[in-house]
PDB file of C-alpha atoms in Angstrom:
ATOM      1  CA  MET A   1     -76.572   2.893  41.891  1.00  0.00           C
ATOM      2  CA  PHE A   2     -77.612   3.786  38.327  1.00  0.00           C
ATOM      3  CA  PHE A   3     -78.650   0.233  37.382  1.00  0.00           C
ATOM      4  CA  GLU A   4     -82.264  -0.491  36.739  1.00  0.00           C
ATOM      5  CA  VAL A   5     -83.136  -4.159  36.794  1.00  0.00           C
ATOM      6  CA  ILE A   6     -85.471  -4.753  33.853  1.00  0.00           C
ATOM      7  CA  MET A   7     -85.185  -8.506  33.357  1.00  0.00           C
ATOM      8  CA  THR A   8     -84.394 -11.285  35.757  1.00  0.00           C
ATOM      9  CA  ASP A   9     -83.080 -14.235  33.742  1.00  0.00           C
ATOM     10  CA  TYR A  10     -80.796 -14.201  30.712  1.00  0.00           C
ATOM     11  CA  GLU A  11     -79.597 -17.458  29.168  1.00  0.00           C
ATOM     12  CA  VAL A  12     -76.078 -16.892  27.845  1.00  0.00           C
ATOM     13  CA  SER A  13     -75.877 -18.463  24.374  1.00  0.00           C
ATOM     14  CA  ASP A  14     -72.795 -20.144  22.927  1.00  0.00           C
ATOM     15  CA  SER A  15     -72.518 -17.249  20.479  1.00  0.00           C
ATOM     16  CA  THR A  16     -72.553 -14.673  23.293  1.00  0.00           C
ATOM     17  CA  LEU A  17     -69.946 -16.706  25.214  1.00  0.00           C
ATOM     18  CA  LYS A  18     -67.667 -16.688  22.146  1.00  0.00           C
ATOM     19  CA  ILE A  19     -68.038 -12.927  21.718  1.00  0.00           C
ATOM     20  CA  LEU A  20     -67.297 -12.309  25.400  1.00  0.00           C
ATOM     21  CA  LYS A  21     -64.271 -14.615  25.206  1.00  0.00           C
ATOM     22  CA  ASN A  22     -62.946 -12.601  22.251  1.00  0.00           C
ATOM     23  CA  PHE A  23     -63.677  -9.353  24.101  1.00  0.00           C
ATOM     24  CA  SER A  24     -61.699 -10.642  27.106  1.00  0.00           C
ATOM     25  CA  ALA A  25     -58.684 -11.165  24.817  1.00  0.00           C
ATOM     26  CA  ILE A  26     -58.864  -7.464  23.920  1.00  0.00           C
ATOM     27  CA  SER A  27     -59.590  -6.012  27.358  1.00  0.00           C
ATOM     28  CA  ALA A  28     -60.062  -7.325  30.879  1.00  0.00           C
ATOM     29  CA  SER A  29     -62.913  -4.862  31.419  1.00  0.00           C
ATOM     30  CA  VAL A  30     -66.055  -4.137  29.459  1.00  0.00           C
ATOM     31  CA  ARG A  31     -69.253  -2.166  29.802  1.00  0.00           C
ATOM     32  CA  LEU A  32     -72.070  -4.154  28.270  1.00  0.00           C
ATOM     33  CA  ARG A  33     -74.942  -1.953  27.198  1.00  0.00           C
ATOM     34  CA  THR A  34     -78.617  -2.595  26.819  1.00  0.00           C
ATOM     35  CA  GLY A  35     -79.262  -4.129  23.395  1.00  0.00           C
ATOM     36  CA  THR A  36     -77.528  -6.411  20.928  1.00  0.00           C
ATOM     37  CA  THR A  37     -74.617  -4.217  19.775  1.00  0.00           C
ATOM     38  CA  GLN A  38     -71.656  -4.483  22.130  1.00  0.00           C
ATOM     39  CA  ARG A  39     -68.196  -2.882  21.997  1.00  0.00           C
ATOM     40  CA  THR A  40     -64.860  -3.152  23.707  1.00  0.00           C
ATOM     41  CA  VAL A  41     -61.536  -1.369  23.418  1.00  0.00           C
ATOM     42  CA  SER A  42     -58.037  -2.303  24.534  1.00  0.00           C
ATOM     43  CA  ALA A  43     -56.428  -0.457  27.443  1.00  0.00           C
ATOM     44  CA  ALA A  44     -54.054   1.290  24.996  1.00  0.00           C
ATOM     45  CA  LYS A  45     -57.065   2.156  22.819  1.00  0.00           C
ATOM     46  CA  SER A  46     -55.239   0.635  19.843  1.00  0.00           C
ATOM     47  CA  MET A  47     -57.847  -2.047  19.144  1.00  0.00           C
ATOM     48  CA  MET A  48     -61.624  -1.907  19.181  1.00  0.00           C
ATOM     49  CA  ALA A  49     -64.195  -4.626  18.540  1.00  0.00           C
ATOM     50  CA  ILE A  50     -67.897  -4.359  17.794  1.00  0.00           C
ATOM     51  CA  ALA A  51     -70.129  -7.438  17.870  1.00  0.00           C
ATOM     52  CA  GLU A  52     -73.805  -8.349  17.785  1.00  0.00           C
ATOM     53  CA  PHE A  53     -75.264 -10.594  20.481  1.00  0.00           C
ATOM     54  CA  ASP A  54     -78.028 -12.886  19.271  1.00  0.00           C
ATOM     55  CA  THR A  55     -80.164 -11.911  22.282  1.00  0.00           C
ATOM     56  CA  ALA A  56     -80.343  -8.352  23.587  1.00  0.00           C
ATOM     57  CA  TRP A  57     -78.376  -7.701  26.786  1.00  0.00           C
ATOM     58  CA  PRO A  58     -80.973  -6.532  29.311  1.00  0.00           C
ATOM     59  CA  MET A  59     -79.160  -3.745  31.184  1.00  0.00           C
ATOM     60  CA  GLU A  60     -75.992  -1.669  31.286  1.00  0.00           C
ATOM     61  CA  THR A  61     -73.396  -3.701  33.164  1.00  0.00           C
ATOM     62  CA  PRO A  62     -69.781  -2.727  33.937  1.00  0.00           C
ATOM     63  CA  ILE A  63     -67.487  -5.738  34.361  1.00  0.00           C
ATOM     64  CA  TYR A  64     -63.928  -5.201  35.581  1.00  0.00           C
ATOM     65  CA  GLN A  65     -62.587  -8.779  35.376  1.00  0.00           C
ATOM     66  CA  LEU A  66     -64.172 -10.194  32.217  1.00  0.00           C
ATOM     67  CA  PRO A  67     -61.793 -13.224  32.057  1.00  0.00           C
ATOM     68  CA  GLU A  68     -62.836 -14.146  35.606  1.00  0.00           C
ATOM     69  CA  LEU A  69     -66.523 -13.772  34.750  1.00  0.00           C
ATOM     70  CA  MET A  70     -65.944 -15.959  31.679  1.00  0.00           C
ATOM     71  CA  SER A  71     -64.374 -18.663  33.854  1.00  0.00           C
ATOM     72  CA  ASN A  72     -67.448 -18.604  36.075  1.00  0.00           C
ATOM     73  CA  LEU A  73     -69.857 -18.720  33.141  1.00  0.00           C
ATOM     74  CA  THR A  74     -68.073 -21.541  31.320  1.00  0.00           C
ATOM     75  CA  SER A  75     -67.914 -23.621  34.493  1.00  0.00           C
ATOM     76  CA  TYR A  76     -71.644 -24.197  34.063  1.00  0.00           C
ATOM     77  CA  ASP A  77     -73.538 -26.047  31.371  1.00  0.00           C
ATOM     78  CA  ARG A  78     -75.923 -23.554  29.716  1.00  0.00           C
ATOM     79  CA  PRO A  79     -75.282 -20.652  32.108  1.00  0.00           C
ATOM     80  CA  THR A  80     -78.077 -18.283  33.076  1.00  0.00           C
ATOM     81  CA  LEU A  81     -77.645 -14.839  34.612  1.00  0.00           C
ATOM     82  CA  THR A  82     -80.114 -13.321  37.014  1.00  0.00           C
ATOM     83  CA  PHE A  83     -79.666  -9.548  37.146  1.00  0.00           C
ATOM     84  CA  GLU A  84     -80.020  -8.169  40.638  1.00  0.00           C
ATOM     85  CA  GLU A  85     -79.489  -4.609  41.855  1.00  0.00           C
ATOM     86  CA  LYS A  86     -75.752  -4.985  42.610  1.00  0.00           C
ATOM     87  CA  GLN A  87     -74.756  -8.335  41.103  1.00  0.00           C
ATOM     88  CA  PHE A  88     -75.311 -11.179  38.682  1.00  0.00           C
ATOM     89  CA  VAL A  89     -76.330 -14.535  40.025  1.00  0.00           C
ATOM     90  CA  ILE A  90     -74.862 -17.190  37.743  1.00  0.00           C
ATOM     91  CA  ARG A  91     -76.582 -20.562  37.549  1.00  0.00           C
ATOM     92  CA  GLY A  92     -76.174 -23.563  35.329  1.00  0.00           C
ATOM     93  CA  TYR A  93     -78.736 -25.834  33.787  1.00  0.00           C
ATOM     94  CA  ASP A  94     -79.708 -28.603  36.171  1.00  0.00           C
ATOM     95  CA  SER A  95     -77.324 -27.461  38.950  1.00  0.00           C
ATOM     96  CA  PRO A  96     -78.337 -26.471  42.488  1.00  0.00           C
ATOM     97  CA  SER A  97     -75.298 -24.171  42.927  1.00  0.00           C
ATOM     98  CA  HIS A  98     -74.858 -20.519  42.009  1.00  0.00           C
ATOM     99  CA  VAL A  99     -72.202 -17.795  41.942  1.00  0.00           C
ATOM    100  CA  GLU A 100     -72.891 -14.239  43.088  1.00  0.00           C
ATOM    101  CA  TYR A 101     -70.786 -11.927  40.940  1.00  0.00           C
ATOM    102  CA  PRO A 102     -70.904  -8.173  41.695  1.00  0.00           C
ATOM    103  CA  TYR A 103     -71.035  -5.482  39.030  1.00  0.00           C
ATOM    104  CA  SER A 104     -67.979  -3.247  38.872  1.00  0.00           C
ATOM    105  CA  ASP A 105     -67.701   0.397  39.670  1.00  0.00           C
ATOM    106  CA  PRO A 106     -68.270   2.042  36.246  1.00  0.00           C
ATOM    107  CA  SER A 107     -65.286   4.375  36.772  1.00  0.00           C
ATOM    108  CA  VAL A 108     -62.756   1.499  36.562  1.00  0.00           C
ATOM    109  CA  VAL A 109     -63.993   0.141  33.228  1.00  0.00           C
ATOM    110  CA  ILE A 110     -62.488   1.331  29.935  1.00  0.00           C
ATOM    111  CA  VAL A 111     -65.311   2.440  27.667  1.00  0.00           C
ATOM    112  CA  PRO A 112     -64.965   2.514  23.862  1.00  0.00           C
ATOM    113  CA  PRO A 113     -66.151   5.538  21.901  1.00  0.00           C
ATOM    114  CA  ASP A 114     -69.676   5.510  20.474  1.00  0.00           C
ATOM    115  CA  LYS A 115     -68.198   5.585  16.996  1.00  0.00           C
ATOM    116  CA  ASN A 116     -69.903   3.833  14.094  1.00  0.00           C
ATOM    117  CA  PHE A 117     -68.036   2.684  11.035  1.00  0.00           C
ATOM    118  CA  ASP A 118     -69.407   2.733   7.509  1.00  0.00           C
ATOM    119  CA  LEU A 119     -69.125  -0.877   6.376  1.00  0.00           C
ATOM    120  CA  SER A 120     -71.156  -0.500   3.182  1.00  0.00           C
ATOM    121  CA  ASP A 121     -68.066  -0.373   0.923  1.00  0.00           C
ATOM    122  CA  PRO A 122     -65.263  -2.386   2.573  1.00  0.00           C
ATOM    123  CA  VAL A 123     -61.723  -2.340   1.178  1.00  0.00           C
ATOM    124  CA  ALA A 124     -61.454  -6.099   1.706  1.00  0.00           C
ATOM    125  CA  VAL A 125     -63.541  -8.911   3.141  1.00  0.00           C
ATOM    126  CA  PHE A 126     -61.856 -12.053   4.429  1.00  0.00           C
ATOM    127  CA  THR A 127     -62.354 -14.863   6.877  1.00  0.00           C
ATOM    128  CA  LEU A 128     -59.757 -15.525   9.523  1.00  0.00           C
ATOM    129  CA  PRO A 129     -60.260 -19.016  10.978  1.00  0.00           C
ATOM    130  CA  ALA A 130     -59.984 -19.553  14.743  1.00  0.00           C
ATOM    131  CA  LYS A 131     -56.851 -21.665  14.146  1.00  0.00           C
ATOM    132  CA  ALA A 132     -55.226 -18.689  12.395  1.00  0.00           C
ATOM    133  CA  VAL A 133     -56.146 -16.310  15.224  1.00  0.00           C
ATOM    134  CA  ALA A 134     -54.611 -18.713  17.760  1.00  0.00           C
ATOM    135  CA  GLU A 135     -51.418 -19.002  15.698  1.00  0.00           C
ATOM    136  CA  ILE A 136     -51.161 -15.242  15.181  1.00  0.00           C
ATOM    137  CA  LYS A 137     -51.599 -14.640  18.921  1.00  0.00           C
ATOM    138  CA  LYS A 138     -48.995 -17.314  19.738  1.00  0.00           C
ATOM    139  CA  PHE A 139     -46.310 -15.929  17.406  1.00  0.00           C
ATOM    140  CA  SER A 140     -47.123 -12.363  18.455  1.00  0.00           C
ATOM    141  CA  GLN A 141     -46.377 -13.311  22.062  1.00  0.00           C
ATOM    142  CA  VAL A 142     -43.317 -15.451  21.251  1.00  0.00           C
ATOM    143  CA  ASN A 143     -41.755 -12.634  19.226  1.00  0.00           C
ATOM    144  CA  ASN A 144     -43.002  -9.776  21.421  1.00  0.00           C
ATOM    145  CA  LEU A 145     -44.925  -8.193  18.550  1.00  0.00           C
ATOM    146  CA  PRO A 146     -47.648  -6.114  20.239  1.00  0.00           C
ATOM    147  CA  THR A 147     -49.567  -4.766  17.218  1.00  0.00           C
ATOM    148  CA  VAL A 148     -51.411  -6.686  14.515  1.00  0.00           C
ATOM    149  CA  THR A 149     -51.764  -5.039  11.117  1.00  0.00           C
ATOM    150  CA  ILE A 150     -53.656  -6.033   8.004  1.00  0.00           C
ATOM    151  CA  GLU A 151     -51.910  -5.277   4.717  1.00  0.00           C
ATOM    152  CA  LEU A 152     -53.385  -5.455   1.209  1.00  0.00           C
ATOM    153  CA  ASP A 153     -51.049  -5.987  -1.733  1.00  0.00           C
ATOM    154  CA  GLY A 154     -53.350  -4.046  -4.084  1.00  0.00           C
ATOM    155  CA  GLY A 155     -52.943  -6.470  -6.971  1.00  0.00           C
ATOM    156  CA  PRO A 156     -55.743  -7.810  -9.185  1.00  0.00           C
ATOM    157  CA  LEU A 157     -56.108 -10.860  -6.918  1.00  0.00           C
ATOM    158  CA  THR A 158     -55.881  -9.125  -3.590  1.00  0.00           C
ATOM    159  CA  SER A 159     -53.844 -10.984  -1.058  1.00  0.00           C
ATOM    160  CA  ILE A 160     -54.034  -9.981   2.554  1.00  0.00           C
ATOM    161  CA  LEU A 161     -51.349 -10.369   5.207  1.00  0.00           C
ATOM    162  CA  VAL A 162     -52.242 -10.372   8.856  1.00  0.00           C
ATOM    163  CA  LYS A 163     -48.961  -9.276  10.311  1.00  0.00           C
ATOM    164  CA  PRO A 164     -47.972  -8.703  13.935  1.00  0.00           C
ATOM    165  CA  LEU A 165     -45.271  -6.077  14.266  1.00  0.00           C
ATOM    166  CA  ASP A 166     -43.385  -3.918  16.714  1.00  0.00           C
ATOM    167  CA  GLU A 167     -44.273  -0.329  15.788  1.00  0.00           C
ATOM    168  CA  LYS A 168     -41.374   1.047  17.839  1.00  0.00           C
ATOM    169  CA  ASN A 169     -38.870  -1.152  16.025  1.00  0.00           C
ATOM    170  CA  PRO A 170     -40.325  -2.204  12.627  1.00  0.00           C
ATOM    171  CA  ALA A 171     -36.950  -3.629  11.483  1.00  0.00           C
ATOM    172  CA  THR A 172     -37.197  -6.390  14.095  1.00  0.00           C
ATOM    173  CA  ARG A 173     -38.435  -9.940  13.405  1.00  0.00           C
ATOM    174  CA  SER A 174     -41.670 -10.387  11.524  1.00  0.00           C
ATOM    175  CA  TYR A 175     -44.411 -12.941  11.120  1.00  0.00           C
ATOM    176  CA  SER A 176     -47.141 -13.033   8.467  1.00  0.00           C
ATOM    177  CA  TYR A 177     -50.280 -15.066   7.939  1.00  0.00           C
ATOM    178  CA  PRO A 178     -51.639 -14.861   4.369  1.00  0.00           C
ATOM    179  CA  VAL A 179     -55.391 -14.952   3.760  1.00  0.00           C
ATOM    180  CA  HIS A 180     -57.505 -14.599   0.640  1.00  0.00           C
ATOM    181  CA  ALA A 181     -60.304 -12.152  -0.012  1.00  0.00           C
ATOM    182  CA  ASP A 182     -63.775 -13.673   0.152  1.00  0.00           C
TER     183      ASP A 182
END
């Protein structure tokens, strides 16, 4: 195996759990790399996310069923991972139990490109509250709208629409969630 165990225990922070939960909504598989910058991409390669963990991930780790791993992690209070040669061992604070969770075969995990984006001059900056994300996801599913777009009106007070749509049939139903530039 190509894994080199370099650290034994890793306490998974609330921030890291939130990032992994968001990643699992994009793709069921992920390859976590050594370091703080992590990426995922959807199976259709139509959506990519880049996030910063607050604590560096200790080793490259392919995970095929990220939602399942998340269920195991969130079943414990303050989960800790022990990295072994072929698996994680998941433990919780003040619990005698553990879960042995094997790493995936790297060939079955979708890997995003090593592409960096210049964020020094963004077109728009806005905050999308968790409640809005949940509503957008709900109406996207209800109306079978597989793609989410972000549209700017270009006016002096830029308004932004987060808008799920069906690219194959754009004349079908629509849903919009307005947000304001920060």
